[in-house]
PDB file of C-alpha atoms in Angstrom:
ATOM      1  CA  MET A   1      50.912  12.109  27.190  1.00  0.00           C
ATOM      2  CA  ALA A   2      53.766   9.682  26.577  1.00  0.00           C
ATOM      3  CA  TRP A   3      54.767   9.611  30.234  1.00  0.00           C
ATOM      4  CA  ILE A   4      51.144   9.181  31.313  1.00  0.00           C
ATOM      5  CA  ARG A   5      50.651   6.117  29.158  1.00  0.00           C
ATOM      6  CA  GLY A   6      53.669   4.425  30.702  1.00  0.00           C
ATOM      7  CA  ASN A   7      53.329   5.568  34.304  1.00  0.00           C
ATOM      8  CA  ILE A   8      51.075   2.728  35.416  1.00  0.00           C
ATOM      9  CA  GLY A   9      53.758   0.214  34.467  1.00  0.00           C
ATOM     10  CA  ASN A  10      56.354   2.211  36.365  1.00  0.00           C
ATOM     11  CA  ALA A  11      54.061   2.452  39.385  1.00  0.00           C
ATOM     12  CA  ALA A  12      53.548  -1.318  39.289  1.00  0.00           C
ATOM     13  CA  THR A  13      57.243  -1.789  40.095  1.00  0.00           C
ATOM     14  CA  GLN A  14      56.646   0.017  43.401  1.00  0.00           C
ATOM     15  CA  GLY A  15      53.795  -2.159  44.673  1.00  0.00           C
ATOM     16  CA  PHE A  16      50.971  -0.141  43.120  1.00  0.00           C
ATOM     17  CA  ALA A  17      48.750  -3.161  42.401  1.00  0.00           C
ATOM     18  CA  LYS A  18      49.016  -4.616  45.896  1.00  0.00           C
ATOM     19  CA  ASP A  19      48.477  -1.258  47.601  1.00  0.00           C
ATOM     20  CA  ILE A  20      45.171  -0.612  45.797  1.00  0.00           C
ATOM     21  CA  GLY A  21      43.895  -4.148  46.341  1.00  0.00           C
ATOM     22  CA  ALA A  22      44.479  -5.377  42.798  1.00  0.00           C
ATOM     23  CA  THR A  23      46.754  -7.937  41.150  1.00  0.00           C
ATOM     24  CA  SER A  24      49.390  -7.811  38.440  1.00  0.00           C
ATOM     25  CA  ASN A  25      46.879  -9.350  36.044  1.00  0.00           C
ATOM     26  CA  ASP A  26      44.445  -6.535  36.842  1.00  0.00           C
ATOM     27  CA  VAL A  27      47.105  -3.988  35.907  1.00  0.00           C
ATOM     28  CA  ASN A  28      47.809  -5.838  32.655  1.00  0.00           C
ATOM     29  CA  ASP A  29      44.089  -5.902  31.880  1.00  0.00           C
ATOM     30  CA  ALA A  30      43.799  -2.167  32.539  1.00  0.00           C
ATOM     31  CA  VAL A  31      46.754  -1.419  30.259  1.00  0.00           C
ATOM     32  CA  SER A  32      45.202  -3.519  27.483  1.00  0.00           C
ATOM     33  CA  LEU A  33      41.677  -2.145  27.886  1.00  0.00           C
ATOM     34  CA  PHE A  34      43.025   1.382  27.514  1.00  0.00           C
ATOM     35  CA  PHE A  35      43.192   0.733  23.774  1.00  0.00           C
ATOM     36  CA  VAL A  36      39.504  -0.190  23.546  1.00  0.00           C
ATOM     37  CA  THR A  37      38.317   3.391  23.972  1.00  0.00           C
ATOM     38  CA  PHE A  38      41.502   4.721  22.363  1.00  0.00           C
ATOM     39  CA  VAL A  39      40.683   2.936  19.093  1.00  0.00           C
ATOM     40  CA  ILE A  40      36.882   3.207  19.115  1.00  0.00           C
ATOM     41  CA  PHE A  41      36.679   6.954  19.690  1.00  0.00           C
ATOM     42  CA  ARG A  42      39.552   8.088  17.483  1.00  0.00           C
ATOM     43  CA  PRO A  43      37.554   8.254  14.196  1.00  0.00           C
ATOM     44  CA  ILE A  44      35.011  10.747  15.567  1.00  0.00           C
ATOM     45  CA  SER A  45      37.508  12.886  17.431  1.00  0.00           C
ATOM     46  CA  ALA A  46      38.577  15.034  14.483  1.00  0.00           C
ATOM     47  CA  ALA A  47      34.992  16.134  13.921  1.00  0.00           C
ATOM     48  CA  CYS A  48      34.687  17.156  17.571  1.00  0.00           C
ATOM     49  CA  GLY A  49      37.912  19.130  17.341  1.00  0.00           C
ATOM     50  CA  ARG A  50      36.751  21.014  14.275  1.00  0.00           C
ATOM     51  CA  LEU A  51      33.385  21.764  15.850  1.00  0.00           C
ATOM     52  CA  VAL A  52      34.761  23.111  19.127  1.00  0.00           C
ATOM     53  CA  GLY A  53      38.026  24.499  17.742  1.00  0.00           C
ATOM     54  CA  PRO A  54      41.442  22.939  18.464  1.00  0.00           C
ATOM     55  CA  LYS A  55      42.573  25.912  20.576  1.00  0.00           C
ATOM     56  CA  TYR A  56      39.975  24.954  23.181  1.00  0.00           C
ATOM     57  CA  TRP A  57      39.541  21.262  22.421  1.00  0.00           C
ATOM     58  CA  MET A  58      43.166  20.184  22.880  1.00  0.00           C
ATOM     59  CA  PRO A  59      43.673  21.884  26.276  1.00  0.00           C
ATOM     60  CA  PHE A  60      40.340  20.415  27.407  1.00  0.00           C
ATOM     61  CA  LEU A  61      41.503  16.904  26.501  1.00  0.00           C
ATOM     62  CA  MET A  62      44.859  17.441  28.193  1.00  0.00           C
ATOM     63  CA  GLY A  63      43.191  18.728  31.339  1.00  0.00           C
ATOM     64  CA  CYS A  64      40.841  15.742  31.435  1.00  0.00           C
ATOM     65  CA  TRP A  65      43.507  13.069  31.198  1.00  0.00           C
ATOM     66  CA  GLY A  66      45.683  15.041  33.607  1.00  0.00           C
ATOM     67  CA  LEU A  67      42.864  14.995  36.156  1.00  0.00           C
ATOM     68  CA  LEU A  68      42.309  11.290  35.547  1.00  0.00           C
ATOM     69  CA  THR A  69      46.020  10.625  36.005  1.00  0.00           C
ATOM     70  CA  LEU A  70      45.924  12.500  39.294  1.00  0.00           C
ATOM     71  CA  SER A  71      42.932  10.419  40.378  1.00  0.00           C
ATOM     72  CA  ASN A  72      45.034   7.251  40.027  1.00  0.00           C
ATOM     73  CA  ALA A  73      46.605   8.220  43.337  1.00  0.00           C
ATOM     74  CA  PHE A  74      43.277   7.684  45.114  1.00  0.00           C
ATOM     75  CA  ILE A  75      41.738   4.606  43.484  1.00  0.00           C
ATOM     76  CA  HIS A  76      40.972   1.271  45.127  1.00  0.00           C
ATOM     77  CA  GLY A  77      40.408  -2.044  43.407  1.00  0.00           C
ATOM     78  CA  ARG A  78      40.263  -3.484  39.918  1.00  0.00           C
ATOM     79  CA  GLY A  79      37.047  -1.749  38.861  1.00  0.00           C
ATOM     80  CA  GLN A  80      38.252   1.796  39.510  1.00  0.00           C
ATOM     81  CA  LEU A  81      41.618   1.044  37.923  1.00  0.00           C
ATOM     82  CA  ILE A  82      40.039  -0.175  34.684  1.00  0.00           C
ATOM     83  CA  ALA A  83      37.482   2.644  34.629  1.00  0.00           C
ATOM     84  CA  ILE A  84      40.228   5.267  34.883  1.00  0.00           C
ATOM     85  CA  ARG A  85      42.265   3.664  32.099  1.00  0.00           C
ATOM     86  CA  LEU A  86      39.232   3.469  29.818  1.00  0.00           C
ATOM     87  CA  LEU A  87      38.530   7.164  30.370  1.00  0.00           C
ATOM     88  CA  ILE A  88      42.147   8.128  29.760  1.00  0.00           C
ATOM     89  CA  GLY A  89      42.008   6.169  26.504  1.00  0.00           C
ATOM     90  CA  LEU A  90      38.848   8.049  25.558  1.00  0.00           C
ATOM     91  CA  PHE A  91      40.437  11.474  25.958  1.00  0.00           C
ATOM     92  CA  GLU A  92      43.826  10.546  24.505  1.00  0.00           C
ATOM     93  CA  ALA A  93      42.112   9.096  21.419  1.00  0.00           C
ATOM     94  CA  LYS A  94      40.756  12.514  20.554  1.00  0.00           C
ATOM     95  CA  PHE A  95      44.075  14.317  20.887  1.00  0.00           C
ATOM     96  CA  TYR A  96      46.103  13.063  17.908  1.00  0.00           C
ATOM     97  CA  PRO A  97      43.555  13.851  15.171  1.00  0.00           C
ATOM     98  CA  SER A  98      43.004  17.267  16.738  1.00  0.00           C
ATOM     99  CA  VAL A  99      46.735  17.999  16.660  1.00  0.00           C
ATOM    100  CA  LEU A 100      46.960  16.986  13.006  1.00  0.00           C
ATOM    101  CA  PHE A 101      44.011  19.199  12.118  1.00  0.00           C
ATOM    102  CA  TYR A 102      45.512  22.082  14.083  1.00  0.00           C
ATOM    103  CA  LEU A 103      48.852  21.742  12.296  1.00  0.00           C
ATOM    104  CA  SER A 104      47.058  21.687   8.950  1.00  0.00           C
ATOM    105  CA  THR A 105      45.744  25.201   9.652  1.00  0.00           C
ATOM    106  CA  PHE A 106      49.305  26.508   9.967  1.00  0.00           C
ATOM    107  CA  TYR A 107      51.292  24.663   7.320  1.00  0.00           C
ATOM    108  CA  PRO A 108      50.628  23.970   3.618  1.00  0.00           C
ATOM    109  CA  ARG A 109      50.625  20.410   2.351  1.00  0.00           C
ATOM    110  CA  PHE A 110      54.294  20.240   1.387  1.00  0.00           C
ATOM    111  CA  ASP A 111      55.446  21.454   4.809  1.00  0.00           C
ATOM    112  CA  LEU A 112      52.936  19.527   6.889  1.00  0.00           C
ATOM    113  CA  ALA A 113      54.626  16.113   6.735  1.00  0.00           C
ATOM    114  CA  THR A 114      57.808  17.478   8.313  1.00  0.00           C
ATOM    115  CA  ARG A 115      55.864  19.033  11.189  1.00  0.00           C
ATOM    116  CA  ILE A 116      53.929  15.834  11.796  1.00  0.00           C
ATOM    117  CA  GLY A 117      57.223  13.932  11.859  1.00  0.00           C
ATOM    118  CA  ILE A 118      58.613  16.359  14.431  1.00  0.00           C
ATOM    119  CA  PHE A 119      55.473  15.946  16.542  1.00  0.00           C
ATOM    120  CA  TYR A 120      55.751  12.155  16.601  1.00  0.00           C
ATOM    121  CA  GLY A 121      59.495  12.381  17.188  1.00  0.00           C
ATOM    122  CA  GLN A 122      58.954  14.513  20.274  1.00  0.00           C
ATOM    123  CA  TYR A 123      56.408  11.982  21.501  1.00  0.00           C
ATOM    124  CA  SER A 124      58.996   9.213  21.231  1.00  0.00           C
ATOM    125  CA  ILE A 125      61.571  11.287  23.099  1.00  0.00           C
ATOM    126  CA  ALA A 126      59.073  12.013  25.883  1.00  0.00           C
ATOM    127  CA  GLY A 127      58.320   8.300  26.173  1.00  0.00           C
ATOM    128  CA  ALA A 128      62.020   7.560  26.495  1.00  0.00           C
ATOM    129  CA  PHE A 129      62.259   9.886  29.499  1.00  0.00           C
ATOM    130  CA  SER A 130      59.200   8.417  31.224  1.00  0.00           C
ATOM    131  CA  GLY A 131      61.214   5.844  33.131  1.00  0.00           C
ATOM    132  CA  ALA A 132      63.858   8.370  34.169  1.00  0.00           C
ATOM    133  CA  ILE A 133      61.214  10.766  35.490  1.00  0.00           C
ATOM    134  CA  SER A 134      59.545   7.967  37.428  1.00  0.00           C
ATOM    135  CA  TYR A 135      62.891   6.866  38.846  1.00  0.00           C
ATOM    136  CA  GLY A 136      63.514  10.332  40.217  1.00  0.00           C
ATOM    137  CA  ILE A 137      60.024  10.671  41.685  1.00  0.00           C
ATOM    138  CA  PHE A 138      60.267   7.259  43.348  1.00  0.00           C
ATOM    139  CA  HIS A 139      63.081   8.594  45.514  1.00  0.00           C
ATOM    140  CA  LEU A 140      60.739  11.076  47.181  1.00  0.00           C
ATOM    141  CA  LYS A 141      59.958  10.273  50.799  1.00  0.00           C
ATOM    142  CA  GLY A 142      56.739  11.233  52.516  1.00  0.00           C
ATOM    143  CA  ALA A 143      53.576  10.130  54.251  1.00  0.00           C
ATOM    144  CA  VAL A 144      52.260   8.170  51.256  1.00  0.00           C
ATOM    145  CA  HIS A 145      53.658   5.570  48.879  1.00  0.00           C
ATOM    146  CA  ASN A 146      56.095   6.882  46.292  1.00  0.00           C
ATOM    147  CA  TRP A 147      53.798   5.857  43.425  1.00  0.00           C
ATOM    148  CA  HIS A 148      51.246   8.318  44.822  1.00  0.00           C
ATOM    149  CA  TYR A 149      53.704  11.117  44.098  1.00  0.00           C
ATOM    150  CA  LEU A 150      54.168   9.838  40.546  1.00  0.00           C
ATOM    151  CA  PHE A 151      50.485  10.214  39.691  1.00  0.00           C
ATOM    152  CA  ILE A 152      50.059  13.453  41.652  1.00  0.00           C
ATOM    153  CA  ILE A 153      53.061  15.175  40.063  1.00  0.00           C
ATOM    154  CA  GLU A 154      52.464  13.979  36.508  1.00  0.00           C
ATOM    155  CA  GLY A 155      48.736  14.659  36.669  1.00  0.00           C
ATOM    156  CA  SER A 156      49.256  18.139  38.100  1.00  0.00           C
ATOM    157  CA  LEU A 157      51.932  19.008  35.536  1.00  0.00           C
ATOM    158  CA  THR A 158      49.670  17.876  32.709  1.00  0.00           C
ATOM    159  CA  MET A 159      46.832  20.093  33.918  1.00  0.00           C
ATOM    160  CA  PHE A 160      49.250  23.011  34.255  1.00  0.00           C
ATOM    161  CA  VAL A 161      50.453  22.520  30.665  1.00  0.00           C
ATOM    162  CA  ALA A 162      46.811  22.324  29.542  1.00  0.00           C
ATOM    163  CA  LEU A 163      46.160  25.706  31.158  1.00  0.00           C
ATOM    164  CA  LEU A 164      49.219  27.189  29.449  1.00  0.00           C
ATOM    165  CA  ALA A 165      48.064  25.780  26.117  1.00  0.00           C
ATOM    166  CA  LEU A 166      44.648  27.358  26.552  1.00  0.00           C
ATOM    167  CA  VAL A 167      46.261  30.745  27.091  1.00  0.00           C
ATOM    168  CA  LEU A 168      49.096  30.554  24.561  1.00  0.00           C
ATOM    169  CA  LEU A 169      47.789  28.597  21.578  1.00  0.00           C
ATOM    170  CA  PRO A 170      46.513  30.839  18.772  1.00  0.00           C
ATOM    171  CA  LYS A 171      43.296  29.920  16.988  1.00  0.00           C
ATOM    172  CA  HIS A 172      45.020  29.924  13.598  1.00  0.00           C
ATOM    173  CA  SER A 173      48.068  31.315  11.824  1.00  0.00           C
ATOM    174  CA  GLY A 174      46.354  34.647  11.227  1.00  0.00           C
ATOM    175  CA  SER A 175      46.044  35.244  14.979  1.00  0.00           C
ATOM    176  CA  ALA A 176      49.439  33.910  16.103  1.00  0.00           C
ATOM    177  CA  TRP A 177      50.630  36.303  18.822  1.00  0.00           C
ATOM    178  CA  PHE A 178      54.291  35.322  18.321  1.00  0.00           C
ATOM    179  CA  LEU A 179      54.298  36.544  14.689  1.00  0.00           C
ATOM    180  CA  THR A 180      54.478  40.101  13.437  1.00  0.00           C
ATOM    181  CA  GLN A 181      51.541  41.550  11.538  1.00  0.00           C
ATOM    182  CA  ALA A 182      53.360  41.033   8.240  1.00  0.00           C
ATOM    183  CA  GLU A 183      54.170  37.428   9.138  1.00  0.00           C
ATOM    184  CA  ARG A 184      50.559  36.727  10.110  1.00  0.00           C
ATOM    185  CA  GLN A 185      49.347  38.105   6.803  1.00  0.00           C
ATOM    186  CA  PHE A 186      51.911  36.024   4.938  1.00  0.00           C
ATOM    187  CA  ALA A 187      50.936  32.857   6.844  1.00  0.00           C
ATOM    188  CA  ALA A 188      47.233  33.383   6.207  1.00  0.00           C
ATOM    189  CA  GLU A 189      47.792  34.131   2.508  1.00  0.00           C
ATOM    190  CA  ARG A 190      50.015  31.074   2.145  1.00  0.00           C
ATOM    191  CA  MET A 191      47.263  28.833   3.492  1.00  0.00           C
ATOM    192  CA  ARG A 192      44.657  30.491   1.273  1.00  0.00           C
ATOM    193  CA  ILE A 193      46.764  29.888  -1.832  1.00  0.00           C
ATOM    194  CA  ASP A 194      47.494  26.296  -0.824  1.00  0.00           C
ATOM    195  CA  ASN A 195      43.806  25.540  -0.290  1.00  0.00           C
ATOM    196  CA  GLU A 196      42.887  27.242  -3.559  1.00  0.00           C
ATOM    197  CA  LYS A 197      45.417  25.157  -5.485  1.00  0.00           C
ATOM    198  CA  TYR A 198      43.966  21.987  -3.994  1.00  0.00           C
ATOM    199  CA  VAL A 199      40.404  22.922  -4.967  1.00  0.00           C
ATOM    200  CA  LEU A 200      41.385  23.836  -8.517  1.00  0.00           C
ATOM    201  CA  LYS A 201      43.435  20.678  -8.959  1.00  0.00           C
ATOM    202  CA  GLU A 202      40.809  18.307  -7.593  1.00  0.00           C
ATOM    203  CA  TYR A 203      37.604  19.899  -8.830  1.00  0.00           C
ATOM    204  CA  GLY A 204      38.632  22.275 -11.598  1.00  0.00           C
ATOM    205  CA  SER A 205      37.836  25.934 -12.025  1.00  0.00           C
ATOM    206  CA  SER A 206      34.517  27.080 -10.599  1.00  0.00           C
ATOM    207  CA  THR A 207      33.787  28.714 -13.952  1.00  0.00           C
ATOM    208  CA  SER A 208      34.309  25.565 -16.013  1.00  0.00           C
ATOM    209  CA  ASN A 209      31.386  23.513 -17.321  1.00  0.00           C
TER     210      ASN A 209
END
């Protein structure tokens, strides 16, 4: 996701705006308008993730913005550029809350902060490599502009990762395929105890008056 958010700026250095019949200001507008849907739809995204289930919801979101990234290679004009960025913002907005909810089903409260920190740290590292990846792709030679390859490769890779996530992500700690049966039981019991402690602390014993 980090490389996708920055790829339009990298593509702009290779004549992307001119080639699609837009201007540099149009690209700047599209980058800014991305945050309109990104901010507006974030509050309701966690509810959607819980309703559908993060195992299916997160790969769906990844596949959608991967497809939209791929479609950047075939757009023409300001209108299509802005429409694509708004849609990418819509799907990316729903990803972060879903990830946090998903992590909360695996880790108790006192371990969760560390995992969230690792998640955001990996995002920063991925963003740092965005320019390097683009630089390498821009050296590809072919029948189309090199920025076409940027969107095609990054969009296709994102959809591939989404497919892997759909297959590999467990629904919850109790069904994690990479854990032994004993470890799955321990993980599930740990979450049950953690949730029970929270309920008792916040609301008191169910038998109290």
